[in-house]
Structure formats: structure tokens, C-alpha cells
Amino acid sequence: MNSTALLTDHYELTMLQGALHSGAAHRRSVFEVFARRLPDGRRYGVAAGVGRLLDALEHFRFDTAVCDFLHESGIVDETTRDWLSGYRFSGEVHGYAEGECYFPGSPLLIVESTFAEAVLLETLVLSVLNHDSAIASAASRMTSAAMGRPCLEMGSRRTHEEAAVAAARAAYLAGFAASSNLEARRRYGVPTTGTSAHAFVLVHDSERDAFRVQVESLGQGTTLLVDTYDVAEAVKAAVDVAGPGLGAVRLDSGDLLWMAHRVRKQLDELGAPETKIVVTSDLDEYQLAALAAAPVDSYGVGTSLVTGSGAPTAGLVYKLVARGSSAQADAPMEPVAKRSSEKATRGGRKYAFRRIGSDGVAQEEIIGTGTTPDAVRVDGRDLLMQYVAKGEVIARPSLEEIRERHEASRAELPPWSTQLSRGEPAIPTVYASWE
């Protein structure tokens, strides 16, 4: 990976320059990432992108070419350029386990270092976490609505090429079974799948010829696309060519509920009861829920998923919540907070604890300052883990571990958390007494 240092905003550098001149750059500081609210209609969010962020943090370096660019462009002065040339993040990073469900106020990421080191990370942190958490949150709603039927991520052609890779990872950690994106497989190990598009049928002299070639190339267990011309004729041709062991047929248009019933009946009558039905065509969580009664075996989801299904950002912010009383390394820490209307923040480094009832169902998210008090640490679990210590990554859960974390986290939420209707967050955020 190349340097990630310029994946940032201009004002991060101007703040750094001013703080270096005032001396505030060296004050110990605590920044926190949180959402003031969930997107309209959502009952929970899903923390995602931490693994990608850790990769980016390790490459956050201002090499000679970058430093010269910043200085020659008049963005930073010579003193700031020289400081940047030696930049290495040396602080601590704690946060929610990737895949964990979160709620308004949840401190998803806590960055502790000097002001200079931590302020430069704001844009990078938010661009990664906002995108990936939005996609994972949408994916979680979709896999819940699918009620155990596999969901396949197919949105690469509907977003930026790099966003497509990140989206495939985020969807997979939230329960999607596979992706169409090969770079996501190479980079992150996300399983991939794919067969053919309508163009493959159209380039051959007949639909039957296209099916024959695909079966010869990919085997009897392949999935044949049957809605290029006439669905009933295509299904008949598909079974004729592949035999009753045909893997699946795919429907990509029309009234999917009605068509799935019709195709299921036809496949059974043709002696192919084990042939599965895959449906695609601009699906979202609402359509998946509507197809619950249809004889569908899996879904392919694209545009809606990679755009967050109406919420393309998680709305996360990165705010300073504590600072040293002076630039001395051992200076006492003091909370700081915004008081502006509708954008007020709560000062002090936070702890986060989820209270779990005797029935195993989450009851509330408790947020307070400092470390979790013994009086709070009963009937539940702490939510923060350490990712970075003294600038070094010390924890990097695998994608499979993250999938398991999400499944367990979602399973402990109240039953109404999966409702698609508008409503309040699945559990309330309770703020402990503030210092």
C-alpha cells in the first residue's frame, strides 16, 4: 500500500501548523468516534472498517515527496514540513470489536496521543469507518430480512472501484455469503462467485447454445440465467441441457414473487426438484422481506447494498473529548466538550458497557467517563478492546472472527431490532453520571 497521508483534508494540516506554533500540538489528547443518532428508521448500526483502518494507519507516513508537495504548495511552512517528515503515530487506539452492533453515543473508536498525532487522523478514520459501517449496517438488515437464505454481494459496478472492494468486505462481515468482486477475494479472502450475464446469452446463436457452452465450461452445478427471452422456455431448455442436476436458475426481472413460484413448479414438473432459484434485480431489505414466502434459495444484491440502502454514511464524527492541562507529558487530563446547539458533545474519555438480562437479551448501552466501575460491571460485558499500543497494532481479528462477532452481537439484541419499520434504537443509551 502507498502512503495514506494525503487521504485527508487541508484543514488537518493547517490545524497542525497552528498547534505547533502555539505549543498545543504536544498536549496529550483523546479523540472519540461516535454517532449522534442512527439513520432514520434504523434500530442499530454495525461497526465496520477497523481492519482496513489499521492497514491505513500503518502506512500513514509523510515521505519526502509528500512533504515537498505540501511545502511547495504553500499548505505548510518549513517547520511543519520537518515535523511531518518524522511522523509516526505513537499513541493508543481502543474501540468496539469490528462487527459489534452500536447505538447513538457509542464510542466506536478512541484515539489517544498528542494533539498533533491524533488530529491528523480525523479524515482518514471517518472516511473508512463511515463508509464501511454504513454498508455493514445495510448488509445486516438484509441478511436478517433474508431469514437464513444466502445473500450475494453484486454491487461492484454501482460504486467507485475501491469502494467496491471495501463494500464487499463490509457486506461479508455482516453476514453476506460471497461477493462478485475478485479484488476483495485477493485482498481480504472474501469468497467470490459468478457465472454469466445476459450478454453471454445474446452473443450466442441461441439460448440453448449459450446454456450448453456454460454447462460444458462450468459444470452441471452452474447457475443459468433464464430471463433473457421467455422464462418458461428458458427453464425447459436449461433442464434439457444440464439435466435434473442443474445447480440453479437465476431470475433478474419481472414480478419476482410470482415468477419464483411459477419457476419452482416448472422445475419440479421437469424432474429437477433440487435445482435452486436465485433472484437478483435491484433488491433491498424490504424486497427481501417481501420475498420471504417465495420459493427462493438465495439473493444477489447490488446497488442498494453498496449505497447503504438509503444511508450512504453512518454519520460518525471524530471529536476531541479530553486534553492535557499543559504540554507536559504528565499533565493532568481534563475533559473538553462542545456546547453548540444540537451538536453538543460529552467530555472525558469514555467506557462502554452493554447490560445483558438473565434471558441473554441486551437491555441498555451504558456510557460513562473513565474506566467501567465495578458497580456497572455486572450482568453484561465491556465493549472496548485495544487495537494499538504505543503506535503498534496489537490486535487484528480475522474476517471470520468478525463475522462471528457480528452474528453473536445481533443475536443478543431484542426481537424488535430487526423490524424494518421506523422506530427507536433497539436498546437505549444510558449515560452514567458525568464528572
Tab-separated table of C-alpha atoms in Angstrom:
chain	number	residue	atom	x	y	z
A	1	MET	CA	0.000	0.000	0.000
A	2	ASN	CA	1.248	3.502	-0.817
A	3	SER	CA	1.306	6.309	1.750
A	4	THR	CA	-2.160	7.159	3.058
A	5	ALA	CA	-1.064	10.513	4.491
A	6	LEU	CA	-2.808	12.649	1.877
A	7	LEU	CA	-6.148	10.872	2.212
A	8	THR	CA	-7.086	13.809	4.365
A	9	ASP	CA	-8.472	17.331	4.399
A	10	HIS	CA	-6.464	20.537	4.020
A	11	TYR	CA	-7.528	21.861	7.407
A	12	GLU	CA	-5.917	18.938	9.268
A	13	LEU	CA	-2.554	20.357	8.188
A	14	THR	CA	-3.406	23.969	8.952
A	15	MET	CA	-4.575	22.962	12.450
A	16	LEU	CA	-1.325	21.081	12.935
A	17	GLN	CA	0.741	24.089	11.851
A	18	GLY	CA	-1.081	26.436	14.185
A	19	ALA	CA	-0.803	24.000	17.092
A	20	LEU	CA	2.924	23.539	16.512
A	21	HIS	CA	3.378	27.298	16.730
A	22	SER	CA	1.264	27.625	19.877
A	23	GLY	CA	2.703	24.568	21.611
A	24	ALA	CA	-0.713	22.900	21.883
A	25	ALA	CA	0.413	20.262	19.404
A	26	HIS	CA	2.163	18.392	22.204
A	27	ARG	CA	-0.764	18.237	24.617
A	28	ARG	CA	-1.987	14.754	25.331
A	29	SER	CA	-5.386	14.392	23.707
A	30	VAL	CA	-8.269	11.951	23.437
A	31	PHE	CA	-10.461	11.853	20.349
A	32	GLU	CA	-13.573	9.703	20.081
A	33	VAL	CA	-15.656	8.475	17.153
A	34	PHE	CA	-19.400	8.227	17.702
A	35	ALA	CA	-22.764	8.774	16.029
A	36	ARG	CA	-25.132	11.342	17.476
A	37	ARG	CA	-28.037	9.400	16.024
A	38	LEU	CA	-28.745	6.431	13.785
A	39	PRO	CA	-30.021	6.923	10.235
A	40	ASP	CA	-33.783	7.367	10.108
A	41	GLY	CA	-35.575	4.087	10.687
A	42	ARG	CA	-32.547	2.112	11.841
A	43	ARG	CA	-32.600	0.206	15.136
A	44	TYR	CA	-28.830	-0.397	15.349
A	45	GLY	CA	-25.602	0.188	13.469
A	46	VAL	CA	-22.709	-2.176	12.768
A	47	ALA	CA	-19.104	-1.193	13.491
A	48	ALA	CA	-17.011	-1.929	10.406
A	49	GLY	CA	-13.790	-0.845	8.742
A	50	VAL	CA	-11.404	-1.121	11.701
A	51	GLY	CA	-9.259	-3.721	9.961
A	52	ARG	CA	-8.935	-1.507	6.898
A	53	LEU	CA	-8.180	1.472	9.113
A	54	LEU	CA	-5.361	-0.358	10.881
A	55	ASP	CA	-3.814	-1.145	7.490
A	56	ALA	CA	-4.086	2.518	6.514
A	57	LEU	CA	-2.640	3.695	9.843
A	58	GLU	CA	0.483	1.615	9.318
A	59	HIS	CA	1.054	3.431	6.018
A	60	PHE	CA	0.264	6.921	7.302
A	61	ARG	CA	3.704	8.385	6.540
A	62	PHE	CA	4.831	11.711	5.086
A	63	ASP	CA	7.700	10.763	2.811
A	64	THR	CA	9.975	13.262	1.075
A	65	ALA	CA	7.751	13.630	-1.978
A	66	VAL	CA	4.655	14.259	0.130
A	67	CYS	CA	6.431	16.742	2.399
A	68	ASP	CA	7.860	18.644	-0.557
A	69	PHE	CA	4.426	18.778	-2.190
A	70	LEU	CA	2.851	20.209	0.971
A	71	HIS	CA	5.585	22.811	1.417
A	72	GLU	CA	5.899	23.853	-2.212
A	73	SER	CA	2.107	24.167	-2.484
A	74	GLY	CA	2.108	26.609	0.420
A	75	ILE	CA	-0.017	24.296	2.588
A	76	VAL	CA	2.557	24.013	5.389
A	77	ASP	CA	5.572	26.022	6.440
A	78	GLU	CA	9.087	24.667	6.793
A	79	THR	CA	8.744	23.871	10.486
A	80	THR	CA	5.599	21.844	9.887
A	81	ARG	CA	7.141	20.075	6.913
A	82	ASP	CA	10.109	18.997	9.021
A	83	TRP	CA	7.813	17.737	11.780
A	84	LEU	CA	5.723	15.758	9.297
A	85	SER	CA	8.789	14.087	7.821
A	86	GLY	CA	9.248	12.181	11.071
A	87	TYR	CA	5.576	11.430	11.718
A	88	ARG	CA	4.860	8.091	13.324
A	89	PHE	CA	1.702	7.529	15.327
A	90	SER	CA	2.875	6.558	18.812
A	91	GLY	CA	-0.397	6.521	20.715
A	92	GLU	CA	-3.162	4.125	21.727
A	93	VAL	CA	-6.315	3.081	19.911
A	94	HIS	CA	-9.260	1.347	21.558
A	95	GLY	CA	-12.613	0.624	20.008
A	96	TYR	CA	-15.620	-1.598	19.556
A	97	ALA	CA	-14.847	-5.007	18.106
A	98	GLU	CA	-15.464	-4.896	14.385
A	99	GLY	CA	-18.853	-6.472	13.693
A	100	GLU	CA	-20.293	-5.258	17.000
A	101	CYS	CA	-23.673	-3.561	16.939
A	102	TYR	CA	-23.675	0.029	18.175
A	103	PHE	CA	-26.101	2.780	19.160
A	104	PRO	CA	-26.165	6.592	19.460
A	105	GLY	CA	-23.266	7.779	21.608
A	106	SER	CA	-21.315	4.516	21.405
A	107	PRO	CA	-17.565	5.373	21.448
A	108	LEU	CA	-16.716	3.249	18.417
A	109	LEU	CA	-13.067	4.327	18.375
A	110	ILE	CA	-10.899	6.111	20.933
A	111	VAL	CA	-7.607	7.609	19.753
A	112	GLU	CA	-5.154	8.764	22.452
A	113	SER	CA	-1.907	10.545	21.625
A	114	THR	CA	-0.624	14.087	21.287
A	115	PHE	CA	-2.967	16.544	19.598
A	116	ALA	CA	-0.611	16.734	16.619
A	117	GLU	CA	-0.517	12.985	16.052
A	118	ALA	CA	-4.227	12.369	16.596
A	119	VAL	CA	-5.778	15.345	14.797
A	120	LEU	CA	-4.167	14.309	11.511
A	121	LEU	CA	-6.098	11.025	11.556
A	122	GLU	CA	-9.598	12.548	11.638
A	123	THR	CA	-10.428	12.398	7.941
A	124	LEU	CA	-8.848	9.001	7.369
A	125	VAL	CA	-10.670	7.487	10.349
A	126	LEU	CA	-14.035	8.915	9.378
A	127	SER	CA	-13.803	8.128	5.664
A	128	VAL	CA	-13.095	4.455	6.389
A	129	LEU	CA	-15.484	3.917	9.295
A	130	ASN	CA	-18.370	5.953	7.879
A	131	HIS	CA	-18.354	4.058	4.597
A	132	ASP	CA	-17.811	0.558	5.921
A	133	SER	CA	-20.206	0.927	8.860
A	134	ALA	CA	-22.926	2.200	6.531
A	135	ILE	CA	-22.509	-0.788	4.211
A	136	ALA	CA	-22.294	-3.305	7.062
A	137	SER	CA	-25.379	-1.822	8.718
A	138	ALA	CA	-27.361	-2.170	5.486
A	139	ALA	CA	-25.987	-5.671	4.932
A	140	SER	CA	-27.031	-6.738	8.415
A	141	ARG	CA	-30.604	-5.609	7.779
A	142	MET	CA	-30.586	-7.534	4.516
A	143	THR	CA	-29.227	-10.777	5.920
A	144	SER	CA	-31.773	-10.530	8.725
A	145	ALA	CA	-34.611	-9.985	6.240
A	146	ALA	CA	-33.341	-12.938	4.158
A	147	MET	CA	-34.064	-15.246	7.116
A	148	GLY	CA	-31.142	-17.583	6.581
A	149	ARG	CA	-31.134	-17.599	2.791
A	150	PRO	CA	-27.674	-16.714	1.436
A	151	CYS	CA	-27.120	-13.177	0.167
A	152	LEU	CA	-24.526	-12.471	-2.517
A	153	GLU	CA	-22.910	-9.036	-2.904
A	154	MET	CA	-23.001	-7.927	-6.554
A	155	GLY	CA	-22.588	-4.152	-6.413
A	156	SER	CA	-19.115	-3.520	-7.845
A	157	ARG	CA	-20.474	-1.864	-10.992
A	158	ARG	CA	-22.547	0.575	-8.963
A	159	THR	CA	-19.824	2.338	-6.977
A	160	HIS	CA	-16.203	3.542	-7.077
A	161	GLU	CA	-13.748	0.753	-7.819
A	162	GLU	CA	-12.053	0.961	-4.400
A	163	ALA	CA	-15.348	1.454	-2.575
A	164	ALA	CA	-16.494	-1.770	-4.234
A	165	VAL	CA	-13.696	-3.722	-2.557
A	166	ALA	CA	-14.421	-2.192	0.837
A	167	ALA	CA	-18.153	-2.791	0.386
A	168	ALA	CA	-17.589	-6.463	-0.368
A	169	ARG	CA	-15.600	-6.829	2.862
A	170	ALA	CA	-18.184	-4.923	4.912
A	171	ALA	CA	-21.056	-6.965	3.492
A	172	TYR	CA	-19.264	-10.233	4.187
A	173	LEU	CA	-18.551	-9.383	7.816
A	174	ALA	CA	-22.257	-8.619	8.297
A	175	GLY	CA	-23.370	-11.996	7.012
A	176	PHE	CA	-23.281	-11.981	3.204
A	177	ALA	CA	-22.151	-15.351	1.878
A	178	ALA	CA	-19.993	-14.181	-1.012
A	179	SER	CA	-19.162	-11.342	-3.394
A	180	SER	CA	-18.636	-10.931	-7.113
A	181	ASN	CA	-15.531	-8.767	-6.506
A	182	LEU	CA	-12.257	-10.579	-7.156
A	183	GLU	CA	-10.035	-7.942	-5.544
A	184	ALA	CA	-11.972	-8.439	-2.299
A	185	ARG	CA	-11.091	-12.113	-2.524
A	186	ARG	CA	-7.409	-11.454	-3.185
A	187	ARG	CA	-7.055	-8.722	-0.578
A	188	TYR	CA	-9.331	-9.945	2.213
A	189	GLY	CA	-10.236	-13.544	1.469
A	190	VAL	CA	-13.916	-12.819	0.790
A	191	PRO	CA	-15.429	-15.811	-1.082
A	192	THR	CA	-16.449	-14.968	-4.648
A	193	THR	CA	-18.975	-16.362	-7.060
A	194	GLY	CA	-20.318	-15.622	-10.534
A	195	THR	CA	-21.485	-17.219	-13.756
A	196	SER	CA	-22.813	-15.138	-16.654
A	197	ALA	CA	-24.811	-12.081	-17.718
A	198	HIS	CA	-27.383	-11.550	-20.442
A	199	ALA	CA	-24.584	-10.631	-22.859
A	200	PHE	CA	-23.361	-14.221	-22.741
A	201	VAL	CA	-26.747	-15.467	-23.914
A	202	LEU	CA	-27.081	-12.763	-26.545
A	203	VAL	CA	-23.674	-13.398	-28.120
A	204	HIS	CA	-24.595	-16.995	-28.930
A	205	ASP	CA	-26.887	-18.023	-31.768
A	206	SER	CA	-29.477	-19.406	-29.377
A	207	GLU	CA	-30.235	-19.541	-25.675
A	208	ARG	CA	-29.788	-23.326	-25.778
A	209	ASP	CA	-26.301	-22.909	-27.289
A	210	ALA	CA	-25.349	-20.474	-24.526
A	211	PHE	CA	-26.582	-22.871	-21.838
A	212	ARG	CA	-24.733	-25.810	-23.415
A	213	VAL	CA	-21.445	-23.889	-23.548
A	214	GLN	CA	-21.790	-22.686	-19.946
A	215	VAL	CA	-22.539	-26.176	-18.640
A	216	GLU	CA	-19.609	-27.624	-20.600
A	217	SER	CA	-17.333	-24.891	-19.221
A	218	LEU	CA	-18.503	-24.627	-15.608
A	219	GLY	CA	-20.189	-27.933	-14.941
A	220	GLN	CA	-23.699	-29.163	-14.287
A	221	GLY	CA	-23.887	-27.321	-10.962
A	222	THR	CA	-23.697	-23.895	-12.590
A	223	THR	CA	-26.413	-21.214	-12.456
A	224	LEU	CA	-28.156	-20.409	-15.737
A	225	LEU	CA	-29.744	-17.002	-16.359
A	226	VAL	CA	-33.252	-17.704	-17.653
A	227	ASP	CA	-34.953	-14.352	-18.256
A	228	THR	CA	-33.239	-13.080	-21.425
A	229	TYR	CA	-36.223	-14.024	-23.600
A	230	ASP	CA	-39.070	-16.247	-22.376
A	231	VAL	CA	-38.605	-17.639	-18.864
A	232	ALA	CA	-40.662	-20.802	-19.280
A	233	GLU	CA	-38.881	-21.758	-22.489
A	234	ALA	CA	-35.515	-20.981	-20.935
A	235	VAL	CA	-36.171	-23.138	-17.871
A	236	LYS	CA	-37.163	-26.036	-20.107
A	237	ALA	CA	-34.025	-25.594	-22.228
A	238	ALA	CA	-31.850	-25.307	-19.110
A	239	VAL	CA	-33.048	-28.643	-17.712
A	240	ASP	CA	-32.836	-30.279	-21.146
A	241	VAL	CA	-29.198	-29.193	-21.479
A	242	ALA	CA	-27.958	-29.699	-17.916
A	243	GLY	CA	-30.251	-32.435	-16.754
A	244	PRO	CA	-32.019	-32.684	-13.392
A	245	GLY	CA	-28.741	-31.978	-11.605
A	246	LEU	CA	-28.690	-28.352	-12.790
A	247	GLY	CA	-27.379	-26.227	-9.921
A	248	ALA	CA	-29.635	-23.185	-10.171
A	249	VAL	CA	-31.518	-20.783	-12.388
A	250	ARG	CA	-31.401	-17.018	-11.945
A	251	LEU	CA	-34.254	-14.540	-12.319
A	252	ASP	CA	-33.300	-10.905	-12.852
A	253	SER	CA	-36.512	-9.111	-13.837
A	254	GLY	CA	-40.269	-9.010	-13.595
A	255	ASP	CA	-42.547	-9.894	-10.707
A	256	LEU	CA	-40.053	-11.980	-8.754
A	257	LEU	CA	-42.559	-13.322	-6.229
A	258	TRP	CA	-44.942	-14.626	-8.889
A	259	MET	CA	-42.139	-15.765	-11.186
A	260	ALA	CA	-40.338	-17.707	-8.459
A	261	HIS	CA	-43.492	-19.726	-7.700
A	262	ARG	CA	-44.020	-20.400	-11.396
A	263	VAL	CA	-40.417	-21.474	-11.979
A	264	ARG	CA	-40.364	-23.670	-8.866
A	265	LYS	CA	-43.454	-25.505	-10.092
A	266	GLN	CA	-41.971	-25.928	-13.554
A	267	LEU	CA	-38.630	-27.228	-12.256
A	268	ASP	CA	-40.417	-29.780	-10.080
A	269	GLU	CA	-42.526	-30.922	-13.017
A	270	LEU	CA	-39.396	-31.274	-15.163
A	271	GLY	CA	-37.839	-33.584	-12.579
A	272	ALA	CA	-35.369	-31.034	-11.194
A	273	PRO	CA	-36.591	-30.550	-7.615
A	274	GLU	CA	-33.052	-29.905	-6.329
A	275	THR	CA	-32.343	-27.081	-8.780
A	276	LYS	CA	-32.247	-23.846	-6.813
A	277	ILE	CA	-33.650	-20.426	-7.663
A	278	VAL	CA	-31.503	-17.296	-7.360
A	279	VAL	CA	-33.118	-13.873	-7.716
A	280	THR	CA	-31.466	-10.518	-8.417
A	281	SER	CA	-32.743	-7.146	-9.764
A	282	ASP	CA	-32.106	-4.110	-7.532
A	283	LEU	CA	-33.115	-5.857	-4.314
A	284	ASP	CA	-33.126	-4.209	-0.906
A	285	GLU	CA	-34.103	-5.376	2.586
A	286	TYR	CA	-37.763	-4.539	2.034
A	287	GLN	CA	-37.948	-6.656	-1.108
A	288	LEU	CA	-36.105	-9.474	0.620
A	289	ALA	CA	-38.699	-9.416	3.394
A	290	ALA	CA	-41.488	-9.420	0.799
A	291	LEU	CA	-39.971	-12.498	-0.833
A	292	ALA	CA	-39.950	-14.484	2.401
A	293	ALA	CA	-42.856	-16.654	1.208
A	294	ALA	CA	-41.352	-17.228	-2.243
A	295	PRO	CA	-39.508	-20.474	-3.108
A	296	VAL	CA	-36.221	-18.605	-3.449
A	297	ASP	CA	-32.909	-20.107	-2.342
A	298	SER	CA	-30.556	-17.111	-2.472
A	299	TYR	CA	-30.414	-13.432	-3.362
A	300	GLY	CA	-27.998	-11.244	-5.294
A	301	VAL	CA	-27.895	-7.653	-4.028
A	302	GLY	CA	-26.068	-4.770	-5.670
A	303	THR	CA	-26.967	-1.092	-5.889
A	304	SER	CA	-28.909	-0.796	-2.662
A	305	LEU	CA	-26.202	-2.504	-0.641
A	306	VAL	CA	-23.188	-0.522	-1.864
A	307	THR	CA	-25.058	2.764	-1.338
A	308	GLY	CA	-26.057	1.883	2.235
A	309	SER	CA	-29.702	1.265	1.300
A	310	GLY	CA	-30.626	4.907	1.736
A	311	ALA	CA	-27.958	5.717	4.339
A	312	PRO	CA	-24.642	6.005	2.451
A	313	THR	CA	-22.828	7.264	5.563
A	314	ALA	CA	-23.068	6.193	9.170
A	315	GLY	CA	-22.947	9.826	10.346
A	316	LEU	CA	-19.917	9.238	12.578
A	317	VAL	CA	-17.935	12.180	13.945
A	318	TYR	CA	-14.415	12.463	15.437
A	319	LYS	CA	-14.320	14.792	18.423
A	320	LEU	CA	-11.758	15.918	20.980
A	321	VAL	CA	-13.108	14.932	24.412
A	322	ALA	CA	-10.081	15.375	26.705
A	323	ARG	CA	-6.728	17.186	26.698
A	324	GLY	CA	-3.733	17.655	28.934
A	325	SER	CA	-3.847	20.790	31.077
A	326	SER	CA	-0.466	21.681	29.574
A	327	ALA	CA	2.006	20.295	27.060
A	328	GLN	CA	3.836	18.370	29.784
A	329	ALA	CA	3.596	14.614	29.255
A	330	ASP	CA	2.420	14.056	32.826
A	331	ALA	CA	-0.013	16.987	32.938
A	332	PRO	CA	-3.449	16.080	34.350
A	333	MET	CA	-6.117	15.320	31.758
A	334	GLU	CA	-9.220	17.470	31.681
A	335	PRO	CA	-12.484	16.910	29.777
A	336	VAL	CA	-13.466	19.261	26.961
A	337	ALA	CA	-16.807	19.450	25.184
A	338	LYS	CA	-18.727	21.440	22.593
A	339	ARG	CA	-21.787	23.300	23.827
A	340	SER	CA	-23.184	24.331	20.461
A	341	SER	CA	-26.880	23.792	19.828
A	342	GLU	CA	-27.740	20.295	18.527
A	343	LYS	CA	-24.039	19.405	18.254
A	344	ALA	CA	-23.036	19.323	21.894
A	345	THR	CA	-20.568	16.637	22.967
A	346	ARG	CA	-19.826	14.947	26.290
A	347	GLY	CA	-16.316	15.473	27.592
A	348	GLY	CA	-13.965	12.871	29.028
A	349	ARG	CA	-12.617	9.546	27.828
A	350	LYS	CA	-15.441	7.009	27.812
A	351	TYR	CA	-16.058	3.441	28.780
A	352	ALA	CA	-18.818	1.392	27.167
A	353	PHE	CA	-20.712	-1.494	28.741
A	354	ARG	CA	-23.693	-3.479	27.456
A	355	ARG	CA	-26.077	-4.729	30.109
A	356	ILE	CA	-27.474	-8.171	29.331
A	357	GLY	CA	-30.576	-9.584	31.004
A	358	SER	CA	-30.851	-13.049	32.541
A	359	ASP	CA	-32.556	-14.141	29.311
A	360	GLY	CA	-29.448	-13.233	27.305
A	361	VAL	CA	-31.095	-10.197	25.699
A	362	ALA	CA	-29.350	-6.804	25.673
A	363	GLN	CA	-31.096	-4.185	27.821
A	364	GLU	CA	-29.068	-0.986	27.551
A	365	GLU	CA	-25.783	0.576	26.480
A	366	ILE	CA	-24.094	2.294	29.417
A	367	ILE	CA	-21.613	5.052	28.583
A	368	GLY	CA	-19.562	6.853	31.210
A	369	THR	CA	-16.187	8.523	31.727
A	370	GLY	CA	-13.016	6.801	32.820
A	371	THR	CA	-12.952	3.041	33.388
A	372	THR	CA	-16.002	0.884	33.927
A	373	PRO	CA	-16.950	0.993	37.643
A	374	ASP	CA	-17.416	-2.280	39.492
A	375	ALA	CA	-20.988	-1.220	40.225
A	376	VAL	CA	-21.669	-1.184	36.483
A	377	ARG	CA	-19.673	-4.254	35.514
A	378	VAL	CA	-22.348	-6.824	36.315
A	379	ASP	CA	-24.686	-8.788	34.043
A	380	GLY	CA	-23.056	-7.791	30.789
A	381	ARG	CA	-19.791	-7.087	29.048
A	382	ASP	CA	-17.297	-4.351	28.307
A	383	LEU	CA	-17.369	-3.274	24.666
A	384	LEU	CA	-13.961	-1.694	24.148
A	385	MET	CA	-10.855	-3.589	23.085
A	386	GLN	CA	-7.345	-2.298	22.420
A	387	TYR	CA	-6.117	-2.277	18.824
A	388	VAL	CA	-2.960	-0.161	19.035
A	389	ALA	CA	-0.428	0.225	21.868
A	390	LYS	CA	2.470	2.690	21.647
A	391	GLY	CA	1.837	3.051	17.943
A	392	GLU	CA	1.949	-0.687	17.185
A	393	VAL	CA	-1.038	-2.749	16.087
A	394	ILE	CA	-1.557	-5.449	18.729
A	395	ALA	CA	-4.932	-6.872	17.662
A	396	ARG	CA	-6.219	-7.615	14.189
A	397	PRO	CA	-9.143	-10.081	14.287
A	398	SER	CA	-9.667	-12.209	11.201
A	399	LEU	CA	-12.641	-11.645	8.935
A	400	GLU	CA	-14.153	-14.933	10.103
A	401	GLU	CA	-13.831	-13.848	13.746
A	402	ILE	CA	-15.506	-10.554	12.844
A	403	ARG	CA	-18.410	-12.408	11.175
A	404	GLU	CA	-18.856	-14.474	14.326
A	405	ARG	CA	-18.749	-11.337	16.467
A	406	HIS	CA	-21.496	-9.730	14.403
A	407	GLU	CA	-23.706	-12.797	14.486
A	408	ALA	CA	-23.383	-13.028	18.268
A	409	SER	CA	-23.908	-9.297	18.786
A	410	ARG	CA	-27.040	-9.165	16.637
A	411	ALA	CA	-28.410	-12.327	18.257
A	412	GLU	CA	-28.394	-10.724	21.708
A	413	LEU	CA	-30.483	-7.717	20.633
A	414	PRO	CA	-34.223	-7.612	21.396
A	415	PRO	CA	-36.514	-9.189	18.767
A	416	TRP	CA	-37.769	-5.801	17.549
A	417	SER	CA	-34.248	-4.793	16.487
A	418	THR	CA	-34.788	-6.462	13.097
A	419	GLN	CA	-38.062	-4.680	12.337
A	420	LEU	CA	-37.880	-2.630	9.153
A	421	SER	CA	-40.468	-0.095	10.285
A	422	ARG	CA	-39.399	3.215	11.799
A	423	GLY	CA	-38.667	3.149	15.488
A	424	GLU	CA	-36.265	3.925	18.282
A	425	PRO	CA	-32.856	2.226	18.676
A	426	ALA	CA	-33.166	-1.394	19.805
A	427	ILE	CA	-31.763	-0.555	23.242
A	428	PRO	CA	-31.382	2.828	24.950
A	429	THR	CA	-28.074	4.573	25.544
A	430	VAL	CA	-27.761	5.402	29.243
A	431	TYR	CA	-25.178	7.963	30.297
A	432	ALA	CA	-23.641	7.419	33.701
A	433	SER	CA	-23.155	10.406	35.999
A	434	TRP	CA	-20.711	12.837	34.433
A	435	GLU	CA	-17.631	14.143	36.184
